[in-house]
């Protein structure tokens, strides 16, 4: 089969490697025969990430990006050598871990070389005194968590994609887990990193408790999305596996009431590990069986850790829920959430009906939270072809929250699936900016949001581009993401 | 609206569709009508298209526990990608007849059948169950890969998985053959693979004798259960072997068949049943039978186990733990032997990991199988125990490929029967 016969979405962005055969030979000499491939079967495996529009393309036999060479480096030295060649030949390099990213981050939109990091999957050590685990970053999240659990610990970072994502991907996209209200986002969890810069230099940020050693350079690389370097090793915080877990759920008359209950709980310095508020539509979708929650806003809490503290958190959480008109729905809805939280079936359900759907997560300070919710819902409803726009709130901070919107619909007349998808995305992000929110909470920028970066960062965006240029003067690392308005300037055609 | 009404899970979509504007509803209805035209193959096919689609569009929620993916560390070997290729081959987006596409056909066989994926699957199927339906279509088109044909040839020529009839080697190996007189209590059904471990077969015979069981082994008449052909999906060969097995089993007069290979037990029970072949006599794993003999007091622990075997780790065979659903027998029996220290690996019981040698991957891509075996050995070694106890000849073979040459003296794989025979 000729892969070029498949419809390539980001066709106009692609650059062919001129002297491919020589490059392949050189790579094989360095990495070994089996660690380099140009076979169709391997190339096709790296033509998409998990952004939901990719799934509509997959069933239609279309591909998002088309890399030319796949590499599987076994160690840091191999990565450095690949980068050397790429710099010399100006070939795009796309770091690829588990491919669960949902904003196009790992899509090789300019072609080039895929650097699959799965071989870097050694869990190096647990330090029980410091409460840290040091690991290579290609390790799968669930395999790390299972290992920690077996030793009596947890990382507390449990994204819904735990089974299908890596530590490197979490750091790249500034991920957040379902238990983030207690344990924090990945930027709160990472204590140390080793990074190979685009030109091949290695830098190591040793784990530190806290420091006053000038600007916090290490944090700049969290959220780098494979554009600033390859993160090869990380030290993460861990916690003893919680001795107690209390499950609490309340149904509220409105989103506003529920948000108030959570805000007031957090003001008491009480942090349930899990807090999730589902708007009325999502309550109907996930908790249809809970009679007391009918037409209401379901909110689930999990308090966990030290027994005595958990009981106290439980008491305060309940008090705030009752104060804000919450109706106690018992443990059952939380148990239901535990049972179903990894059962993702909708992604498979929609594409055969040509329904286009996606999720968009954003953040906002408390004072704009309710408005942002209503603005996004009202705006996206207006997009031609829209079928649904719903939300839940799943990450909470003393000063604000992370919203998670889900949209779906069928493209209107004359619209491609991709047109509809972009319209919904753009409408959501514009409404978020208009409501004083921030455009991404934990999925990152990738392709989907890069054209809004200027509005998000203003002059800061220029500084960001300058940093990128200093670190990666040949723009080889994951080009077309974050710093370039790919959707706006270069399209991506269906 | 119809499309989601019959699926309770998606009933929440009902009101949304009802409230959508007319144009959206019209388009949805059209998409519903056209789904099959657009996304299903034309003509006759056996592939499970619906679930291949479900699997290929899933965010790969089982990938972390897919032994072949973890062994290869390549996106190419990911479960959802295998389903995607299966789907493309089925709908003709990739032409399986084009020799250039052989690598795509081969992928359909790169599975070790361990079915850990099923534990995590939101749809509750295993990927191999889908790949098998693609293999059915490939077979119908005469596209069975050469390495599979070779296995089928061996099965047809020797009735075993070897290029000679491995059962006939019993004399050379010092295994006693007991032919049936038609009035057996038990038929000890030796697996082809177990013939490579004659000490285990001898131990099993010794235990059965000590328990006073009337049994036969019928090695002169014995044939393979057909497991390889079941995996390759050559039902002509399966049926031939199944008929011979049925005949032999019935001829023994036994009320119970006990096998030293969980693969054979799985074939003779679950797989035969799915293929429409009925063996009406109960078939169980021999260690399950030994557990019963212990309970009935027909065998008793009498001896101390030599010191070298004191610290043990257990490798649960996937076929016993997951397919046959037994995670207790090995532990119960070891629990009867005094002085043993048993250290479970992180992945144990129904969460056990594969030895690499099951399914079809070891023919399609031996390197992946060896790496899978090495990965499992690492997990078992992490317990600090040097002795690995298991109860499956395929695992014993597979795991042995995972032990580095210089470690062969330090890491020992022991069949549970050997320990029992030493202890009673
Ligand atoms: C069903 C589903 C549920 C999800 N739930 C969540 C959730 O709850 N929380 C959440 O935060 N996200 C979630 N996501 C999104 C996704 O899992 C995350 O973005 C994840 O962090 C990506 O990890 P990955 O290993 O799959 O990375 P990939 O998709 O392979 O790569 C993502 C980006 O990271 C870069 N990259 C990968 N590894 C490295 C490295 N070592 N060094 C430098 N760059 C690297 C790549 O170049 C790419 O730009 C979900 C996705 C799906 C499909």
PDB file of N, CA, C and O and ligand atoms in Angstrom, chain A residues 49-50 52 94-102 104-106 117 137-138 157-161 164-178 224-227 229-232 344 347 395 404 442-443 478 481, chain B residues 59 61, ligand 1:
ATOM      1  N   UNK A  49      -2.860  11.255  17.031  1.00  0.00           N
ATOM      2  CA  UNK A  49      -2.836  11.129  18.493  1.00  0.00           C
ATOM      3  C   UNK A  49      -4.251  10.739  18.906  1.00  0.00           C
ATOM      4  O   UNK A  49      -4.957  10.094  18.118  1.00  0.00           O
ATOM      5  N   UNK A  50      -4.691  11.129  20.100  1.00  0.00           N
ATOM      6  CA  UNK A  50      -6.037  10.728  20.523  1.00  0.00           C
ATOM      7  C   UNK A  50      -7.025  11.885  20.492  1.00  0.00           C
ATOM      8  O   UNK A  50      -8.094  11.796  21.100  1.00  0.00           O
ATOM      9  N   UNK A  52     -10.081  13.786  19.454  1.00  0.00           N
ATOM     10  CA  UNK A  52     -11.240  13.012  19.018  1.00  0.00           C
ATOM     11  C   UNK A  52     -11.523  13.141  17.523  1.00  0.00           C
ATOM     12  O   UNK A  52     -12.045  12.216  16.915  1.00  0.00           O
ATOM     13  N   UNK A  94       9.473  14.652  16.298  1.00  0.00           N
ATOM     14  CA  UNK A  94       8.273  14.678  17.136  1.00  0.00           C
ATOM     15  C   UNK A  94       8.402  13.637  18.248  1.00  0.00           C
ATOM     16  O   UNK A  94       8.370  12.433  17.987  1.00  0.00           O
ATOM     17  N   UNK A  95       8.568  14.094  19.498  1.00  0.00           N
ATOM     18  CA  UNK A  95       8.582  13.122  20.599  1.00  0.00           C
ATOM     19  C   UNK A  95       7.188  12.492  20.719  1.00  0.00           C
ATOM     20  O   UNK A  95       6.187  13.179  20.606  1.00  0.00           O
ATOM     21  N   UNK A  96       7.155  11.195  20.930  1.00  0.00           N
ATOM     22  CA  UNK A  96       5.891  10.456  20.988  1.00  0.00           C
ATOM     23  C   UNK A  96       5.993   9.474  22.155  1.00  0.00           C
ATOM     24  O   UNK A  96       6.965   8.747  22.275  1.00  0.00           O
ATOM     25  N   UNK A  97       4.988   9.490  23.030  1.00  0.00           N
ATOM     26  CA  UNK A  97       5.035   8.564  24.166  1.00  0.00           C
ATOM     27  C   UNK A  97       3.925   7.541  24.010  1.00  0.00           C
ATOM     28  O   UNK A  97       4.093   6.515  23.349  1.00  0.00           O
ATOM     29  N   UNK A  98       2.741   7.828  24.565  1.00  0.00           N
ATOM     30  CA  UNK A  98       1.644   6.867  24.478  1.00  0.00           C
ATOM     31  C   UNK A  98       0.552   7.355  23.512  1.00  0.00           C
ATOM     32  O   UNK A  98      -0.442   6.653  23.317  1.00  0.00           O
ATOM     33  N   UNK A  99       0.725   8.541  22.990  1.00  0.00           N
ATOM     34  CA  UNK A  99      -0.218   9.034  21.977  1.00  0.00           C
ATOM     35  C   UNK A  99      -1.610   9.328  22.503  1.00  0.00           C
ATOM     36  O   UNK A  99      -2.568   9.367  21.727  1.00  0.00           O
ATOM     37  N   UNK A 100      -1.736   9.581  23.801  1.00  0.00           N
ATOM     38  CA  UNK A 100      -3.067   9.849  24.344  1.00  0.00           C
ATOM     39  C   UNK A 100      -3.385  11.338  24.386  1.00  0.00           C
ATOM     40  O   UNK A 100      -4.458  11.734  24.815  1.00  0.00           O
ATOM     41  N   UNK A 101      -2.447  12.151  23.953  1.00  0.00           N
ATOM     42  CA  UNK A 101      -2.685  13.590  23.929  1.00  0.00           C
ATOM     43  C   UNK A 101      -3.894  13.902  23.055  1.00  0.00           C
ATOM     44  O   UNK A 101      -4.183  13.193  22.084  1.00  0.00           O
ATOM     45  N   UNK A 102      -4.600  14.967  23.396  1.00  0.00           N
ATOM     46  CA  UNK A 102      -5.864  15.242  22.707  1.00  0.00           C
ATOM     47  C   UNK A 102      -5.893  16.612  22.031  1.00  0.00           C
ATOM     48  O   UNK A 102      -6.956  17.113  21.702  1.00  0.00           O
ATOM     49  N   UNK A 104      -3.404  17.334  19.501  1.00  0.00           N
ATOM     50  CA  UNK A 104      -2.533  17.244  18.316  1.00  0.00           C
ATOM     51  C   UNK A 104      -1.058  17.344  18.613  1.00  0.00           C
ATOM     52  O   UNK A 104      -0.235  17.404  17.695  1.00  0.00           O
ATOM     53  N   UNK A 105      -0.695  17.332  19.909  1.00  0.00           N
ATOM     54  CA  UNK A 105       0.705  17.523  20.293  1.00  0.00           C
ATOM     55  C   UNK A 105       1.660  16.537  19.637  1.00  0.00           C
ATOM     56  O   UNK A 105       2.763  16.903  19.228  1.00  0.00           O
ATOM     57  N   UNK A 106       1.250  15.279  19.525  1.00  0.00           N
ATOM     58  CA  UNK A 106       2.167  14.259  19.002  1.00  0.00           C
ATOM     59  C   UNK A 106       1.934  13.975  17.514  1.00  0.00           C
ATOM     60  O   UNK A 106       2.488  13.026  16.962  1.00  0.00           O
ATOM     61  N   UNK A 117       9.384   7.270  22.756  1.00  0.00           N
ATOM     62  CA  UNK A 117      10.152   7.231  24.011  1.00  0.00           C
ATOM     63  C   UNK A 117       9.773   6.068  24.921  1.00  0.00           C
ATOM     64  O   UNK A 117      10.155   6.024  26.088  1.00  0.00           O
ATOM     65  N   UNK A 137      10.895   8.591  31.919  1.00  0.00           N
ATOM     66  CA  UNK A 137       9.588   9.204  31.658  1.00  0.00           C
ATOM     67  C   UNK A 137       8.719   8.446  30.656  1.00  0.00           C
ATOM     68  O   UNK A 137       7.549   8.756  30.497  1.00  0.00           O
ATOM     69  N   UNK A 138       9.288   7.433  29.988  1.00  0.00           N
ATOM     70  CA  UNK A 138       8.473   6.678  29.037  1.00  0.00           C
ATOM     71  C   UNK A 138       7.573   5.672  29.727  1.00  0.00           C
ATOM     72  O   UNK A 138       6.765   5.001  29.085  1.00  0.00           O
ATOM     73  N   UNK A 157      -1.536  10.987  41.235  1.00  0.00           N
ATOM     74  CA  UNK A 157      -1.833  11.565  39.919  1.00  0.00           C
ATOM     75  C   UNK A 157      -2.565  10.505  39.094  1.00  0.00           C
ATOM     76  O   UNK A 157      -1.949   9.592  38.552  1.00  0.00           O
ATOM     77  N   UNK A 158      -3.886  10.640  39.049  1.00  0.00           N
ATOM     78  CA  UNK A 158      -4.694   9.603  38.400  1.00  0.00           C
ATOM     79  C   UNK A 158      -5.565  10.247  37.315  1.00  0.00           C
ATOM     80  O   UNK A 158      -6.775  10.430  37.499  1.00  0.00           O
ATOM     81  N   UNK A 159      -4.974  10.591  36.163  1.00  0.00           N
ATOM     82  CA  UNK A 159      -5.825  11.126  35.091  1.00  0.00           C
ATOM     83  C   UNK A 159      -6.730  10.023  34.550  1.00  0.00           C
ATOM     84  O   UNK A 159      -6.436   8.835  34.748  1.00  0.00           O
ATOM     85  N   UNK A 160      -7.784  10.403  33.871  1.00  0.00           N
ATOM     86  CA  UNK A 160      -8.641   9.363  33.290  1.00  0.00           C
ATOM     87  C   UNK A 160      -7.829   8.538  32.297  1.00  0.00           C
ATOM     88  O   UNK A 160      -8.117   7.363  32.064  1.00  0.00           O
ATOM     89  N   UNK A 161      -6.806   9.146  31.750  1.00  0.00           N
ATOM     90  CA  UNK A 161      -5.958   8.433  30.795  1.00  0.00           C
ATOM     91  C   UNK A 161      -4.795   7.720  31.476  1.00  0.00           C
ATOM     92  O   UNK A 161      -3.815   7.368  30.802  1.00  0.00           O
ATOM     93  N   UNK A 164      -3.298   4.930  29.726  1.00  0.00           N
ATOM     94  CA  UNK A 164      -2.901   5.118  28.329  1.00  0.00           C
ATOM     95  C   UNK A 164      -1.984   6.326  28.126  1.00  0.00           C
ATOM     96  O   UNK A 164      -1.874   6.848  27.027  1.00  0.00           O
ATOM     97  N   UNK A 165      -1.323   6.760  29.208  1.00  0.00           N
ATOM     98  CA  UNK A 165      -0.425   7.915  29.080  1.00  0.00           C
ATOM     99  C   UNK A 165       0.845   7.677  29.893  1.00  0.00           C
ATOM    100  O   UNK A 165       0.895   6.777  30.730  1.00  0.00           O
ATOM    101  N   UNK A 166       1.843   8.525  29.645  1.00  0.00           N
ATOM    102  CA  UNK A 166       3.150   8.321  30.281  1.00  0.00           C
ATOM    103  C   UNK A 166       3.518   9.523  31.150  1.00  0.00           C
ATOM    104  O   UNK A 166       2.942  10.605  31.015  1.00  0.00           O
ATOM    105  N   UNK A 167       4.522   9.325  31.981  1.00  0.00           N
ATOM    106  CA  UNK A 167       5.007  10.429  32.827  1.00  0.00           C
ATOM    107  C   UNK A 167       5.499  11.585  31.940  1.00  0.00           C
ATOM    108  O   UNK A 167       5.211  12.750  32.192  1.00  0.00           O
ATOM    109  N   UNK A 168       6.207  11.252  30.867  1.00  0.00           N
ATOM    110  CA  UNK A 168       6.716  12.297  29.955  1.00  0.00           C
ATOM    111  C   UNK A 168       5.584  13.090  29.333  1.00  0.00           C
ATOM    112  O   UNK A 168       5.660  14.319  29.213  1.00  0.00           O
ATOM    113  N   UNK A 169       4.517  12.393  28.947  1.00  0.00           N
ATOM    114  CA  UNK A 169       3.354  13.068  28.355  1.00  0.00           C
ATOM    115  C   UNK A 169       2.667  13.968  29.375  1.00  0.00           C
ATOM    116  O   UNK A 169       2.211  15.068  29.053  1.00  0.00           O
ATOM    117  N   UNK A 170       2.608  13.496  30.639  1.00  0.00           N
ATOM    118  CA  UNK A 170       1.981  14.337  31.683  1.00  0.00           C
ATOM    119  C   UNK A 170       2.751  15.637  31.846  1.00  0.00           C
ATOM    120  O   UNK A 170       2.164  16.713  31.940  1.00  0.00           O
ATOM    121  N   UNK A 171       4.091  15.494  31.905  1.00  0.00           N
ATOM    122  CA  UNK A 171       4.913  16.695  32.119  1.00  0.00           C
ATOM    123  C   UNK A 171       4.786  17.619  30.904  1.00  0.00           C
ATOM    124  O   UNK A 171       4.660  18.834  31.035  1.00  0.00           O
ATOM    125  N   UNK A 172       4.780  16.998  29.722  1.00  0.00           N
ATOM    126  CA  UNK A 172       4.717  17.800  28.494  1.00  0.00           C
ATOM    127  C   UNK A 172       3.437  18.632  28.445  1.00  0.00           C
ATOM    128  O   UNK A 172       3.456  19.782  28.027  1.00  0.00           O
ATOM    129  N   UNK A 173       2.329  18.050  28.858  1.00  0.00           N
ATOM    130  CA  UNK A 173       1.035  18.744  28.713  1.00  0.00           C
ATOM    131  C   UNK A 173       0.502  19.331  30.010  1.00  0.00           C
ATOM    132  O   UNK A 173      -0.643  19.762  30.057  1.00  0.00           O
ATOM    133  N   UNK A 174       1.290  19.326  31.070  1.00  0.00           N
ATOM    134  CA  UNK A 174       0.833  19.870  32.367  1.00  0.00           C
ATOM    135  C   UNK A 174      -0.473  19.201  32.794  1.00  0.00           C
ATOM    136  O   UNK A 174      -1.499  19.859  33.034  1.00  0.00           O
ATOM    137  N   UNK A 175      -0.409  17.900  32.902  1.00  0.00           N
ATOM    138  CA  UNK A 175      -1.612  17.110  33.130  1.00  0.00           C
ATOM    139  C   UNK A 175      -2.180  17.288  34.544  1.00  0.00           C
ATOM    140  O   UNK A 175      -1.501  17.783  35.441  1.00  0.00           O
ATOM    141  N   UNK A 176      -3.432  16.877  34.693  1.00  0.00           N
ATOM    142  CA  UNK A 176      -4.077  16.894  36.012  1.00  0.00           C
ATOM    143  C   UNK A 176      -4.813  15.577  36.204  1.00  0.00           C
ATOM    144  O   UNK A 176      -5.450  15.077  35.279  1.00  0.00           O
ATOM    145  N   UNK A 177      -4.723  15.047  37.403  1.00  0.00           N
ATOM    146  CA  UNK A 177      -5.417  13.796  37.705  1.00  0.00           C
ATOM    147  C   UNK A 177      -6.751  14.048  38.389  1.00  0.00           C
ATOM    148  O   UNK A 177      -7.044  15.172  38.807  1.00  0.00           O
ATOM    149  N   UNK A 178      -7.536  12.984  38.502  1.00  0.00           N
ATOM    150  CA  UNK A 178      -8.858  13.104  39.121  1.00  0.00           C
ATOM    151  C   UNK A 178      -8.753  13.466  40.612  1.00  0.00           C
ATOM    152  O   UNK A 178      -9.701  13.951  41.200  1.00  0.00           O
ATOM    153  N   UNK A 224       6.267  22.036  28.223  1.00  0.00           N
ATOM    154  CA  UNK A 224       7.053  22.300  27.001  1.00  0.00           C
ATOM    155  C   UNK A 224       6.501  21.572  25.784  1.00  0.00           C
ATOM    156  O   UNK A 224       6.837  21.905  24.650  1.00  0.00           O
ATOM    157  N   UNK A 225       5.682  20.571  26.000  1.00  0.00           N
ATOM    158  CA  UNK A 225       4.998  19.850  24.916  1.00  0.00           C
ATOM    159  C   UNK A 225       5.954  19.337  23.841  1.00  0.00           C
ATOM    160  O   UNK A 225       5.647  19.354  22.652  1.00  0.00           O
ATOM    161  N   UNK A 226       7.121  18.935  24.277  1.00  0.00           N
ATOM    162  CA  UNK A 226       8.066  18.369  23.310  1.00  0.00           C
ATOM    163  C   UNK A 226       8.683  19.403  22.399  1.00  0.00           C
ATOM    164  O   UNK A 226       9.301  19.051  21.392  1.00  0.00           O
ATOM    165  N   UNK A 227       8.553  20.685  22.741  1.00  0.00           N
ATOM    166  CA  UNK A 227       9.135  21.715  21.868  1.00  0.00           C
ATOM    167  C   UNK A 227      10.439  22.275  22.436  1.00  0.00           C
ATOM    168  O   UNK A 227      11.199  22.903  21.726  1.00  0.00           O
ATOM    169  N   UNK A 229      12.576  20.388  24.699  1.00  0.00           N
ATOM    170  CA  UNK A 229      13.542  19.351  25.066  1.00  0.00           C
ATOM    171  C   UNK A 229      12.812  18.041  25.302  1.00  0.00           C
ATOM    172  O   UNK A 229      11.587  17.990  25.322  1.00  0.00           O
ATOM    173  N   UNK A 230      13.620  17.004  25.458  1.00  0.00           N
ATOM    174  CA  UNK A 230      13.045  15.688  25.748  1.00  0.00           C
ATOM    175  C   UNK A 230      13.276  15.435  27.235  1.00  0.00           C
ATOM    176  O   UNK A 230      14.422  15.409  27.684  1.00  0.00           O
ATOM    177  N   UNK A 231      12.199  15.248  27.957  1.00  0.00           N
ATOM    178  CA  UNK A 231      12.330  14.943  29.386  1.00  0.00           C
ATOM    179  C   UNK A 231      12.567  13.441  29.491  1.00  0.00           C
ATOM    180  O   UNK A 231      11.731  12.642  29.040  1.00  0.00           O
ATOM    181  N   UNK A 232      13.719  13.056  30.056  1.00  0.00           N
ATOM    182  CA  UNK A 232      14.036  11.619  30.051  1.00  0.00           C
ATOM    183  C   UNK A 232      13.872  10.979  31.419  1.00  0.00           C
ATOM    184  O   UNK A 232      13.701   9.772  31.533  1.00  0.00           O
ATOM    185  N   UNK A 344     -14.225   4.197  29.025  1.00  0.00           N
ATOM    186  CA  UNK A 344     -14.455   5.162  27.955  1.00  0.00           C
ATOM    187  C   UNK A 344     -15.026   4.430  26.742  1.00  0.00           C
ATOM    188  O   UNK A 344     -14.315   3.675  26.087  1.00  0.00           O
ATOM    189  N   UNK A 347     -15.947   7.438  22.795  1.00  0.00           N
ATOM    190  CA  UNK A 347     -15.048   7.774  21.682  1.00  0.00           C
ATOM    191  C   UNK A 347     -15.263   6.805  20.513  1.00  0.00           C
ATOM    192  O   UNK A 347     -15.057   7.165  19.365  1.00  0.00           O
ATOM    193  N   UNK A 395     -11.466  20.095  38.937  1.00  0.00           N
ATOM    194  CA  UNK A 395     -10.206  20.450  39.600  1.00  0.00           C
ATOM    195  C   UNK A 395     -10.424  21.764  40.336  1.00  0.00           C
ATOM    196  O   UNK A 395     -10.905  22.730  39.746  1.00  0.00           O
ATOM    197  N   UNK A 404     -14.509  21.459  32.514  1.00  0.00           N
ATOM    198  CA  UNK A 404     -14.273  20.463  31.462  1.00  0.00           C
ATOM    199  C   UNK A 404     -15.550  20.384  30.618  1.00  0.00           C
ATOM    200  O   UNK A 404     -16.576  19.863  31.071  1.00  0.00           O
ATOM    201  N   UNK A 442      -5.460  21.413  31.454  1.00  0.00           N
ATOM    202  CA  UNK A 442      -4.549  20.268  31.594  1.00  0.00           C
ATOM    203  C   UNK A 442      -4.308  19.443  30.330  1.00  0.00           C
ATOM    204  O   UNK A 442      -3.555  18.488  30.382  1.00  0.00           O
ATOM    205  N   UNK A 443      -4.916  19.805  29.213  1.00  0.00           N
ATOM    206  CA  UNK A 443      -4.637  19.039  27.986  1.00  0.00           C
ATOM    207  C   UNK A 443      -3.539  19.676  27.143  1.00  0.00           C
ATOM    208  O   UNK A 443      -3.040  19.070  26.203  1.00  0.00           O
ATOM    209  N   UNK A 478       9.312  19.386  17.535  1.00  0.00           N
ATOM    210  CA  UNK A 478       7.854  19.470  17.450  1.00  0.00           C
ATOM    211  C   UNK A 478       7.356  20.768  16.823  1.00  0.00           C
ATOM    212  O   UNK A 478       6.521  21.480  17.424  1.00  0.00           O
ATOM    213  N   UNK A 481       3.574  23.534  16.624  1.00  0.00           N
ATOM    214  CA  UNK A 481       2.777  23.514  17.858  1.00  0.00           C
ATOM    215  C   UNK A 481       3.115  24.766  18.686  1.00  0.00           C
ATOM    216  O   UNK A 481       4.190  25.329  18.550  1.00  0.00           O
TER     217      UNK A 481
ATOM    218  N   UNK B  59      -9.376   4.789  23.255  1.00  0.00           N
ATOM    219  CA  UNK B  59      -8.036   5.337  23.526  1.00  0.00           C
ATOM    220  C   UNK B  59      -7.056   4.304  24.092  1.00  0.00           C
ATOM    221  O   UNK B  59      -6.172   4.667  24.851  1.00  0.00           O
ATOM    222  N   UNK B  61      -7.326   1.654  26.232  1.00  0.00           N
ATOM    223  CA  UNK B  61      -7.348   1.606  27.690  1.00  0.00           C
ATOM    224  C   UNK B  61      -6.699   0.347  28.272  1.00  0.00           C
ATOM    225  O   UNK B  61      -6.527   0.228  29.481  1.00  0.00           O
TER     226      UNK B  61
HETATM  227  C1  LIG C   1      -9.638   9.068  27.373  1.00  0.00           C
HETATM  228  C2  LIG C   1      -8.674  10.142  27.732  1.00  0.00           C
HETATM  229  C3  LIG C   1      -8.726  10.699  28.994  1.00  0.00           C
HETATM  230  C4  LIG C   1      -7.834  11.703  29.347  1.00  0.00           C
HETATM  231  N1  LIG C   1      -7.866  12.177  30.620  1.00  0.00           N
HETATM  232  C5  LIG C   1      -6.960  13.107  31.015  1.00  0.00           C
HETATM  233  C6  LIG C   1      -6.963  13.582  32.360  1.00  0.00           C
HETATM  234  O1  LIG C   1      -7.757  13.159  33.194  1.00  0.00           O
HETATM  235  N2  LIG C   1      -6.033  14.496  32.695  1.00  0.00           N
HETATM  236  C7  LIG C   1      -5.115  14.961  31.794  1.00  0.00           C
HETATM  237  O2  LIG C   1      -4.307  15.783  32.168  1.00  0.00           O
HETATM  238  N3  LIG C   1      -5.118  14.536  30.513  1.00  0.00           N
HETATM  239  C8  LIG C   1      -5.998  13.620  30.103  1.00  0.00           C
HETATM  240  N4  LIG C   1      -5.987  13.158  28.814  1.00  0.00           N
HETATM  241  C9  LIG C   1      -5.010  13.702  27.857  1.00  0.00           C
HETATM  242  C10 LIG C   1      -3.680  12.930  27.754  1.00  0.00           C
HETATM  243  O3  LIG C   1      -3.747  11.701  28.349  1.00  0.00           O
HETATM  244  C11 LIG C   1      -2.570  13.749  28.334  1.00  0.00           C
HETATM  245  O4  LIG C   1      -2.359  14.887  27.570  1.00  0.00           O
HETATM  246  C12 LIG C   1      -1.234  12.994  28.532  1.00  0.00           C
HETATM  247  O5  LIG C   1      -0.492  13.784  29.387  1.00  0.00           O
HETATM  248  C13 LIG C   1      -0.446  12.685  27.277  1.00  0.00           C
HETATM  249  O6  LIG C   1       0.521  11.694  27.587  1.00  0.00           O
HETATM  250  P1  LIG C   1       1.117  10.682  26.494  1.00  0.00           P
HETATM  251  O7  LIG C   1       2.173   9.918  27.190  1.00  0.00           O
HETATM  252  O8  LIG C   1       0.052   9.919  25.863  1.00  0.00           O
HETATM  253  O9  LIG C   1       1.753  11.700  25.493  1.00  0.00           O
HETATM  254  P2  LIG C   1       1.673  11.827  23.857  1.00  0.00           P
HETATM  255  O10 LIG C   1       0.272  11.918  23.477  1.00  0.00           O
HETATM  256  O11 LIG C   1       2.473  10.715  23.275  1.00  0.00           O
HETATM  257  O12 LIG C   1       2.412  13.155  23.684  1.00  0.00           O
HETATM  258  C14 LIG C   1       1.839  14.355  24.109  1.00  0.00           C
HETATM  259  C15 LIG C   1       2.835  15.497  23.935  1.00  0.00           C
HETATM  260  O13 LIG C   1       3.912  15.309  24.805  1.00  0.00           O
HETATM  261  C16 LIG C   1       5.144  15.300  24.115  1.00  0.00           C
HETATM  262  N5  LIG C   1       5.984  14.370  24.848  1.00  0.00           N
HETATM  263  C17 LIG C   1       5.694  13.099  25.218  1.00  0.00           C
HETATM  264  N6  LIG C   1       6.669  12.589  25.966  1.00  0.00           N
HETATM  265  C18 LIG C   1       7.610  13.537  26.097  1.00  0.00           C
HETATM  266  C19 LIG C   1       8.865  13.622  26.768  1.00  0.00           C
HETATM  267  N7  LIG C   1       9.341  12.596  27.464  1.00  0.00           N
HETATM  268  N8  LIG C   1       9.570  14.758  26.683  1.00  0.00           N
HETATM  269  C20 LIG C   1       9.081  15.811  25.973  1.00  0.00           C
HETATM  270  N9  LIG C   1       7.917  15.801  25.322  1.00  0.00           N
HETATM  271  C21 LIG C   1       7.175  14.673  25.385  1.00  0.00           C
HETATM  272  C22 LIG C   1       4.774  14.918  22.706  1.00  0.00           C
HETATM  273  O14 LIG C   1       5.678  15.441  21.767  1.00  0.00           O
HETATM  274  C23 LIG C   1       3.419  15.583  22.561  1.00  0.00           C
HETATM  275  O15 LIG C   1       3.570  16.913  22.221  1.00  0.00           O
HETATM  276  C24 LIG C   1      -6.890  12.175  28.408  1.00  0.00           C
HETATM  277  C25 LIG C   1      -6.838  11.598  27.136  1.00  0.00           C
HETATM  278  C26 LIG C   1      -7.718  10.595  26.799  1.00  0.00           C
HETATM  279  C27 LIG C   1      -7.628  10.019  25.438  1.00  0.00           C
END
